[in-house]
Amino acid sequence: MYYKIKRYTWRNKMEYKFNEIEKKWQNIWREKGIFNAPDKSSKPKYYVLSMFPYASGVLHVGHASNYFIGDVISRLKMMEGFNVMQPIGYDAFGMPAENYAIEHNSHPRLTTEENIAAMRIQFDSMGFGFDWSREISTCRPDYYRWGQYLFKKLYEKGLVYRKKGFQNWCDKCQTVLANEQVVDGHCWRCGSIVEQKELEQWYFKITEYAEELLDFSKVIDWPERVITMQKNWIGRSEGAKVDFILEGTNEKIPIFTTRPDTIYGVTFMALPPEHPLVQKWLKEEPDNKELQDFCHKVINEDKVLRSAEETIKEGIFSGRYAINPFNGDRIQIWITNYVLMDYGTGAVMAVPAHDQRDFEFALKYHIPLKIVIQKPDMSLKVEEMQEAYIEPGIMVNSDKFNGIDSEEAISAITNWAVENGWGEKTVSYRLRDWCISRQRYWGNPIPVIHCPHCGIVLVPDQDLPVELPDNVQVGRTTKNPLLSVPEWINVPCPKCGASAKRETDTMDTFVDSSWYYARYTDPNNDKEPFSKELADYWLPVDQYIGGIEHACMHLLYARFFHKFMRDLGWVKCDEPFARLLTQGMVIKDGAKMSKSKGNVVDPKYIIDRFGADTLRTFLLFASPPEKDVDWSDDGIIGAFRFLKRVWRLIDNNLEFIKRSSQLGECSDSISEIIKVLRYETHYAIYRWREDCLQRMQFNTAIATCMEFLNAILKIQEPEKLNAAELKIFAFACATLPKMLYPFAPHIAEELWQKMGNKNMLNDCGLPEYDERFLMLDKITYVIQVNGKLRGKIEVEPDIKEEEIKQIALEVDNVKRHISEQDIKKIIVVPGKMVSIAVGK
RNA sequence: GCGAAAGUGGCGGAAUUGGCAGACGCGCUGGACUUAGGAUCCAGUGAGGUUAAACUCAUAGGGGUUCAAGUCCCCUCUUUCGCACCA
């Protein structure tokens, strides 16, 4: 293997020396700083951003392909004349870094900085046009300081609160776990059973923005799929809140329902064990073993399993009753496993006749059914019901609402509740507030001090950032390492000076990534997160690129933050990302390329052997940006061969290309073959522009480059061309590097320079076609008889329809297929075809 | 279960508004060349058929609209993704 590579490299020195070329241009780009976007420019701005990488230290080919798409767009927009900013940075806080440091007996700060240095080299070797002067890293105090500042602003606006709630808790790791970190009820890291623990956690009130987050009218171009996912995630439903009364008290038990039309059919109430009333009863009846056991069991059940549709509904009668305000009915209150505490009001009015879940539960526990909506044919009977009747119908057993249509009854009944003070019309969302607390060291500290006298006190601005202490022993204790740094925890209260304690929870890393796109506009500002002026200049991000897996996480959080920052007056626009492209993954051996699957390809391996341009060209050519790419070693070679042929074409013809630039006007006659080349050139430019600028379909743009190359290579002996022909040939050759530049920038720049050009390709405009040359002397019409291809004719472009028909009917093969039959219709599609319909 | 997207050669994928299906690349076959290479060049390559043509069939399967359907409509199948006790 080694021998082969060596030998090959030597051979290659004769021609396409990609290693040298790529280093050369990477250096030139850096020295000239052409990708450092100025904050003032006569050009219009264009902000291209790919979701920043996690600072894992290693970029495999799968990661790289994401950034290639952004880089292509960025270079295209530069050619088009925009002031392009394409920044890069690192998502650098988080559990993986902390775990990595534990494994390597190091400190996350050190390992993360090492990783970042390694990634920078990797990025450079792939030829990215990043604005390195704007590099950020979320784990540096100059960045996270402003995350803390934002936390404070959110707090001041009432958008942050602490709440006790049941959380996935791993006792061994001593932290809250997200739902996706719980695998079959066990901790993904240590395997111990995850419990539900009632903890006080910090929340961001994202639900406050639920309504606006459903509105996508201000984005320019987002995939419909992502919009649907976010809308489903937010899950808006209209309904009513109605207060039932706990029997024997004045206590109200509010319920939320989307079906107020069924309210006369309520036969019991269902509460989850987490409900405050239930919690109160648990305290009142410590000896009620049945109740205690049931609630304990349900609460500790895995959240995912518990909310699965297949899970059998279970419950226990609480011994209490509630009163339905509409009819005074006395209904049993059941504690069940199928009601969720954190949706609606956490209490459900159960209507077994008209709700499938309630139906199943009632059947099991012999709770009566009451029909209040009849089928139009009035055939519904309680004894015969096999399932709940959830369709609309006619109201029965519902006092004054009897006889009306159930769909109309929804608003009538809601209004009746409002008039009587029993309830109100409300909207409920599936979206929950965002729990941002993490009991981990490697994250942004929550800037709060707990004072025994003043309670929660925000750290004053002048004391920001609350820096993470360095002297922790990561991994030494299972507890949050911050708990073991008393000199950090114990501080005087900023308000009263009493001895107080710092908050030791850190923020979810999604907080860090919710506003980084804005920080790039002014990354070195040490007075504020970013200046309003610069944010208004650069924002919104014109083109954002990233994986669909962030549809309901990062992309939703960032929209929330953006709207909040707009309400603070920090930014003007309504949406952070005007256009979104969700790129596909790189697939190898049938699976996503990932370290854990062991199917990663190291870009360095490919770059050393074929060059970054080959890697870029292959990945972009293999499929459209939003689709997955199948990794293929053979495909790489195809891209490599293509670039070598480009190299040879231009390198072999430099003399002619240079000579043609000295030629003045000339009026030599042009041969047919050169006329075809001229047409191919302009047609290729036309299609390339369509693919690159209109459709963003880079695979076909590269295919166009390949076809164009093949067309030029048809010219065998350029030395025999006359002056006029030579100019056409040279124009074609000079166009190719321009078309290649976004995909394979190094080879394009090198060839462009070798041709004698002094400027660089980002600065020389898009290739332009000339309408006049998109016309050929002859056009081919195909002739169909009854829809089948029967012949082709070549005609003048400006020929009349009648004439085409005549010529078409004269074609032998066409005649044969018409034979004895009558011609019913002849259709001429201009420039394309003649369709003849025949029959008896 | 509900919703969405998709299904095209041996493979990745083209086909812009209903208008020559399979662009481009890989692979494969045959040939040329020799610095025997992960090199280059030429020719061929959906299936059947033919010396070569003609011709027939073909875009998951079945029906329909149309002079004309990968593209539009209806039904079925498969795959992928999202949601899935949200009252």
Coordinates of C-alpha atoms in Angstrom, one line a residue, chain A residues 195-590:
Chain A
E195 CA -35.7 7.4 39.3
Q196 CA -38.1 10.2 39.3
K197 CA -37.0 12.7 41.8
E198 CA -38.8 15.9 42.7
L199 CA -36.3 18.6 42.3
E200 CA -36.2 22.3 42.1
Q201 CA -35.0 23.2 38.6
W202 CA -34.5 26.3 36.5
Y203 CA -36.9 26.9 33.6
F204 CA -37.1 29.3 30.6
K205 CA -40.6 30.2 29.8
I206 CA -40.5 29.3 26.1
T207 CA -44.2 28.7 26.3
E208 CA -44.7 32.4 26.6
Y209 CA -43.7 32.6 22.9
A210 CA -45.6 29.5 21.8
E211 CA -48.1 31.4 19.8
E212 CA -45.5 33.4 17.9
L213 CA -43.2 30.4 17.4
L214 CA -46.1 28.9 15.4
D215 CA -45.9 31.7 13.0
F216 CA -43.5 31.1 10.1
S217 CA -44.6 34.0 7.9
K218 CA -41.4 35.9 8.5
V219 CA -39.0 33.2 7.3
I220 CA -38.1 33.3 3.6
D221 CA -37.4 29.7 2.8
W222 CA -37.6 26.9 5.3
P223 CA -38.3 23.2 4.5
E224 CA -42.0 22.5 5.0
R225 CA -40.9 19.4 7.0
V226 CA -39.2 21.4 9.7
I227 CA -42.1 23.8 10.0
T228 CA -44.5 20.9 10.4
M229 CA -42.3 19.3 13.0
Q230 CA -42.1 22.5 15.0
K231 CA -45.8 23.1 14.8
N232 CA -46.5 19.5 16.0
W233 CA -44.0 19.9 18.7
I234 CA -45.7 23.1 20.0
G235 CA -49.0 21.4 19.5
R236 CA -51.6 24.1 20.0
S237 CA -55.1 23.1 20.9
E238 CA -58.1 25.2 21.7
G239 CA -60.4 24.3 24.5
A240 CA -61.8 25.4 27.8
K241 CA -60.7 25.4 31.4
V242 CA -63.5 24.5 33.8
D243 CA -63.4 24.5 37.6
F244 CA -64.8 21.4 39.3
I245 CA -65.3 21.6 43.0
L246 CA -63.8 19.2 45.5
E247 CA -66.8 17.9 47.5
G248 CA -67.1 19.3 51.0
T249 CA -64.7 22.2 50.3
N250 CA -64.5 25.3 48.3
E251 CA -61.4 24.1 46.6
K252 CA -61.5 24.3 42.8
I253 CA -60.0 21.6 40.6
P254 CA -59.5 23.2 37.2
I255 CA -59.6 20.8 34.3
F256 CA -58.7 21.5 30.6
T257 CA -60.7 20.0 27.8
T258 CA -61.0 20.4 24.1
R259 CA -64.4 18.8 24.2
P260 CA -66.6 21.0 26.4
D261 CA -69.5 19.5 24.5
T262 CA -69.1 16.3 26.4
I263 CA -69.1 17.9 29.9
Y264 CA -72.5 16.5 30.9
G265 CA -71.1 13.1 30.2
V266 CA -68.4 13.3 32.9
T267 CA -68.6 10.2 35.2
F268 CA -65.3 10.5 37.0
M269 CA -62.2 12.7 37.3
A270 CA -58.7 11.5 36.6
L271 CA -55.6 12.9 38.3
P272 CA -52.0 11.9 38.0
P273 CA -50.2 11.0 41.3
E274 CA -48.0 14.1 40.8
H275 CA -51.0 16.4 41.1
P276 CA -50.7 18.7 44.1
L277 CA -54.0 17.5 45.6
V278 CA -52.8 13.9 45.4
Q279 CA -49.5 14.9 47.0
K280 CA -51.5 16.5 49.8
W281 CA -53.6 13.4 50.3
L282 CA -50.5 11.3 50.4
K283 CA -49.3 13.4 53.3
E284 CA -52.6 13.2 55.0
E285 CA -52.8 9.4 54.8
P286 CA -49.4 8.0 55.5
D287 CA -51.0 4.7 56.5
N288 CA -53.0 4.2 53.4
K289 CA -50.7 1.6 52.0
E290 CA -52.7 1.0 48.8
L291 CA -52.6 4.7 47.9
Q292 CA -49.0 5.1 48.9
D293 CA -47.8 2.1 46.9
F294 CA -49.8 2.9 43.8
C295 CA -48.6 6.5 43.6
H296 CA -45.0 5.6 44.4
K297 CA -45.0 2.9 41.7
V298 CA -46.5 5.2 39.0
I299 CA -44.2 8.1 39.8
N300 CA -41.1 6.0 39.5
E301 CA -42.1 4.4 36.3
D302 CA -40.1 5.3 33.3
K303 CA -41.6 8.4 31.7
V304 CA -41.4 7.1 28.2
L305 CA -43.0 3.7 29.1
R306 CA -45.6 5.3 31.2
S307 CA -46.8 7.6 28.3
A308 CA -46.7 4.8 25.7
E309 CA -50.1 4.1 24.1
E310 CA -49.8 0.4 24.8
T311 CA -49.4 0.9 28.5
I312 CA -52.4 -0.5 30.4
K313 CA -54.3 2.1 32.2
E314 CA -54.4 1.7 35.9
G315 CA -55.8 3.7 38.8
I316 CA -57.1 3.8 42.3
F317 CA -60.1 5.5 43.7
S318 CA -59.1 8.3 46.0
G319 CA -62.1 8.2 48.2
R320 CA -62.9 11.8 47.2
Y321 CA -65.6 13.2 45.0
A322 CA -65.8 16.3 42.8
I323 CA -68.8 18.3 41.7
N324 CA -69.5 19.0 38.1
P325 CA -70.6 22.7 38.1
F326 CA -72.8 22.2 35.0
N327 CA -75.2 19.6 36.5
G328 CA -74.1 19.2 40.1
D329 CA -73.1 15.6 39.5
R330 CA -71.0 14.0 42.2
I331 CA -68.2 12.1 40.5
Q332 CA -65.4 9.9 41.8
I333 CA -61.9 11.2 41.7
W334 CA -59.4 8.5 40.5
I335 CA -55.7 8.6 40.6
T336 CA -54.4 7.2 37.4
N337 CA -51.3 6.5 35.4
Y338 CA -52.6 7.9 32.1
V339 CA -52.9 11.6 32.9
L340 CA -49.9 13.9 32.5
M341 CA -49.2 16.5 35.2
D342 CA -47.5 18.9 32.9
Y343 CA -50.2 19.3 30.2
G344 CA -53.3 21.5 30.5
T345 CA -54.1 21.8 34.2
G346 CA -52.9 18.3 35.1
A347 CA -56.5 17.2 35.8
V348 CA -58.9 15.5 33.4
M349 CA -62.7 15.3 33.3
A350 CA -63.3 11.8 32.2
V351 CA -66.0 11.1 29.7
P352 CA -65.9 7.4 29.0
A353 CA -68.7 7.4 26.5
H354 CA -66.8 9.8 24.2
D355 CA -63.2 9.4 24.9
Q356 CA -61.4 6.1 24.2
R357 CA -58.9 6.4 27.0
D358 CA -61.6 7.1 29.6
F359 CA -63.7 4.3 28.0
E360 CA -60.9 1.7 28.6
F361 CA -60.4 2.9 32.1
A362 CA -64.1 2.9 33.0
L363 CA -64.6 -0.6 31.6
K364 CA -61.8 -1.9 33.8
Y365 CA -63.0 -0.3 37.0
H366 CA -66.7 -0.6 36.3
I367 CA -67.4 3.1 36.2
P368 CA -70.7 4.0 34.5
L369 CA -70.9 5.5 31.0
K370 CA -73.2 8.4 30.1
I371 CA -74.0 9.2 26.5
V372 CA -74.4 12.9 25.8
I373 CA -73.7 12.9 22.1
Q374 CA -75.9 10.7 19.9
K375 CA -75.2 9.4 16.4
P376 CA -77.4 11.1 13.8
D377 CA -79.5 7.9 13.7
M378 CA -79.8 7.9 17.6
S379 CA -78.6 4.3 17.7
L380 CA -76.0 4.6 20.4
K381 CA -76.7 2.4 23.5
V382 CA -74.5 2.2 26.6
E383 CA -74.8 -1.6 26.8
E384 CA -73.7 -2.1 23.2
M385 CA -70.7 0.3 23.1
Q386 CA -67.5 -1.5 22.1
E387 CA -65.5 1.7 22.0
A388 CA -66.0 5.4 22.7
Y389 CA -68.0 7.5 20.3
I390 CA -65.7 10.4 19.5
E391 CA -67.4 11.7 16.4
P392 CA -69.7 14.8 16.4
G393 CA -73.5 14.2 16.8
I394 CA -76.5 15.5 18.5
M395 CA -76.5 16.6 22.1
V396 CA -78.5 14.6 24.5
N397 CA -78.7 14.4 28.4
S398 CA -77.3 17.9 28.4
D399 CA -80.1 20.1 29.8
K400 CA -80.5 23.2 27.8
F401 CA -78.1 22.1 25.1
N402 CA -80.1 19.1 24.1
G403 CA -80.9 18.7 20.4
I404 CA -78.2 21.0 19.1
D405 CA -75.2 19.9 17.0
S406 CA -72.3 18.9 19.2
E407 CA -69.9 21.0 17.3
E408 CA -72.0 24.1 17.9
A409 CA -72.3 23.1 21.5
I410 CA -68.6 23.5 22.1
S411 CA -68.7 27.3 22.0
A412 CA -72.2 27.5 23.5
I413 CA -71.1 25.4 26.5
T414 CA -67.9 27.3 26.9
N415 CA -69.8 30.6 26.9
W416 CA -72.2 29.3 29.5
A417 CA -69.3 28.4 31.7
V418 CA -67.8 31.8 31.3
E419 CA -71.1 33.5 32.1
N420 CA -71.4 31.5 35.3
G421 CA -67.9 32.0 36.3
W422 CA -67.1 28.3 36.1
G423 CA -64.4 28.5 33.5
E424 CA -62.9 30.2 30.5
K425 CA -61.8 29.6 27.0
T426 CA -58.1 28.7 26.8
V427 CA -55.4 27.4 24.5
S428 CA -53.2 24.7 25.6
Y429 CA -49.8 23.8 24.2
R430 CA -47.9 20.5 24.0
L431 CA -44.7 22.5 24.3
R432 CA -43.3 22.5 27.8
D433 CA -41.1 25.1 29.4
W434 CA -37.5 24.5 28.9
C435 CA -35.7 22.9 31.9
I436 CA -32.2 24.4 31.6
S437 CA -30.6 23.2 34.9
R438 CA -27.8 20.7 34.6
Q439 CA -25.9 19.3 37.7
R440 CA -22.7 19.3 35.8
Y441 CA -19.4 21.2 35.9
W442 CA -18.6 21.8 32.2
G443 CA -21.3 24.3 31.4
N444 CA -22.2 28.0 31.8
P445 CA -22.8 28.7 35.5
I446 CA -26.2 30.2 36.3
P447 CA -25.4 33.7 37.6
V448 CA -27.4 33.4 40.8
I449 CA -26.6 33.6 44.5
H450 CA -28.8 32.1 47.2
C451 CA -29.0 34.3 50.2
P452 CA -30.7 33.1 53.4
H453 CA -32.2 36.6 53.8
C454 CA -32.8 37.9 50.3
G455 CA -33.5 34.6 48.6
I456 CA -32.5 34.5 44.9
V457 CA -30.1 37.3 44.1
L458 CA -28.8 37.8 40.6
V459 CA -25.0 38.3 40.3
P460 CA -24.5 42.0 39.5
D461 CA -23.4 42.9 35.9
Q462 CA -20.0 44.1 37.0
D463 CA -19.3 40.7 38.6
L464 CA -20.0 38.9 35.4
P465 CA -18.9 36.5 34.2
V466 CA -19.3 34.0 37.0
E467 CA -16.2 32.1 35.9
L468 CA -16.0 28.3 36.3
P469 CA -13.3 27.6 38.9
D470 CA -10.4 25.7 37.4
N471 CA -9.3 23.9 40.6
V472 CA -11.9 21.1 40.4
Q473 CA -11.2 17.5 40.4
V474 CA -13.3 16.3 37.6
G475 CA -14.4 12.8 38.0
R476 CA -13.1 12.5 41.6
T477 CA -16.6 12.6 43.0
T478 CA -19.9 11.6 41.5
K479 CA -21.4 14.8 42.7
N480 CA -21.4 18.0 40.7
P481 CA -17.7 19.0 41.0
L482 CA -18.7 22.6 41.7
L483 CA -20.0 21.4 45.1
S484 CA -16.4 20.6 46.1
V485 CA -15.1 24.1 45.7
P486 CA -16.1 25.9 48.9
E487 CA -14.2 29.1 48.0
W488 CA -16.2 29.4 44.9
I489 CA -19.6 28.5 46.4
N490 CA -19.4 30.7 49.5
V491 CA -19.8 34.3 48.7
P492 CA -21.3 37.3 50.4
C493 CA -24.8 38.3 49.2
P494 CA -24.5 41.1 46.8
K495 CA -27.5 42.8 48.4
C496 CA -27.1 42.4 52.1
G497 CA -23.5 41.1 52.5
A498 CA -24.6 38.1 54.5
S499 CA -22.8 34.8 53.7
A500 CA -24.6 33.2 50.8
K501 CA -24.0 30.4 48.3
R502 CA -23.7 30.3 44.6
E503 CA -26.1 28.4 42.4
T504 CA -24.1 25.2 41.4
D505 CA -26.3 24.2 38.4
T506 CA -25.0 25.1 35.0
M507 CA -27.0 25.8 31.9
D508 CA -28.0 23.3 29.3
T509 CA -25.6 23.7 26.4
F510 CA -28.5 24.5 24.1
V511 CA -28.6 27.9 25.8
D512 CA -25.1 28.6 24.5
S513 CA -26.1 27.8 21.0
S514 CA -29.3 29.7 21.0
W515 CA -27.7 33.1 20.3
Y516 CA -24.2 32.4 18.9
Y517 CA -25.3 33.4 15.4
A518 CA -25.8 36.9 16.8
R519 CA -22.5 37.0 18.6
Y520 CA -20.6 36.4 15.3
T521 CA -21.8 39.8 14.2
D522 CA -19.6 41.4 16.9
P523 CA -17.6 38.6 18.5
N524 CA -15.0 40.7 20.4
N525 CA -17.4 43.1 22.0
D526 CA -16.6 43.3 25.7
K527 CA -19.2 45.9 26.6
E528 CA -22.3 44.0 25.5
P529 CA -23.3 40.7 23.8
F530 CA -23.1 42.5 20.4
S531 CA -23.8 45.9 19.2
K532 CA -27.2 46.7 17.8
E533 CA -25.8 48.4 14.8
L534 CA -23.7 45.3 13.7
A535 CA -26.5 42.9 14.5
D536 CA -28.9 45.0 12.4
Y537 CA -26.4 45.0 9.6
W538 CA -25.7 41.3 9.5
L539 CA -28.9 39.7 10.7
P540 CA -30.8 37.7 9.9
V541 CA -28.6 34.8 8.8
D542 CA -29.4 34.7 5.1
Q543 CA -28.6 31.0 4.7
Y544 CA -28.4 28.6 7.6
I545 CA -27.3 25.0 7.1
G546 CA -27.6 22.1 9.5
G547 CA -29.1 18.7 10.3
I548 CA -32.8 18.0 10.6
E549 CA -32.2 16.5 14.0
H550 CA -32.2 20.0 15.4
A551 CA -35.7 20.8 14.1
C552 CA -37.4 20.8 17.5
M553 CA -34.4 21.6 19.7
H554 CA -31.8 24.1 18.6
L555 CA -33.8 25.6 15.9
L556 CA -36.8 26.2 18.2
Y557 CA -34.7 27.5 21.1
A558 CA -32.8 29.9 18.8
R559 CA -36.1 31.3 17.4
F560 CA -37.3 31.8 21.0
F561 CA -34.1 33.6 22.0
H562 CA -34.2 35.7 18.9
K563 CA -37.7 36.9 19.5
F564 CA -36.8 37.7 23.1
M565 CA -33.7 39.7 21.9
R566 CA -36.0 41.5 19.5
D567 CA -38.4 42.4 22.4
L568 CA -35.3 43.7 24.2
G569 CA -34.6 45.9 21.2
W570 CA -31.3 44.2 20.5
V571 CA -32.2 43.0 17.0
K572 CA -34.8 44.3 14.5
C573 CA -35.7 41.2 12.5
D574 CA -38.3 38.7 13.6
E575 CA -36.5 35.5 12.7
P576 CA -32.8 34.5 13.1
F577 CA -32.6 32.3 10.0
A578 CA -34.2 33.5 6.8
R579 CA -33.4 30.4 4.7
L580 CA -32.7 27.0 6.1
L581 CA -31.2 24.1 4.4
T582 CA -31.3 20.7 6.1
Q583 CA -28.5 18.7 4.7
G584 CA -28.3 14.9 4.5
M585 CA -25.9 12.7 6.3
V586 CA -23.0 10.7 4.9
I587 CA -23.8 7.1 4.9
K588 CA -21.3 4.3 4.9
D589 CA -22.0 0.6 5.0
G590 CA -25.7 1.4 5.4

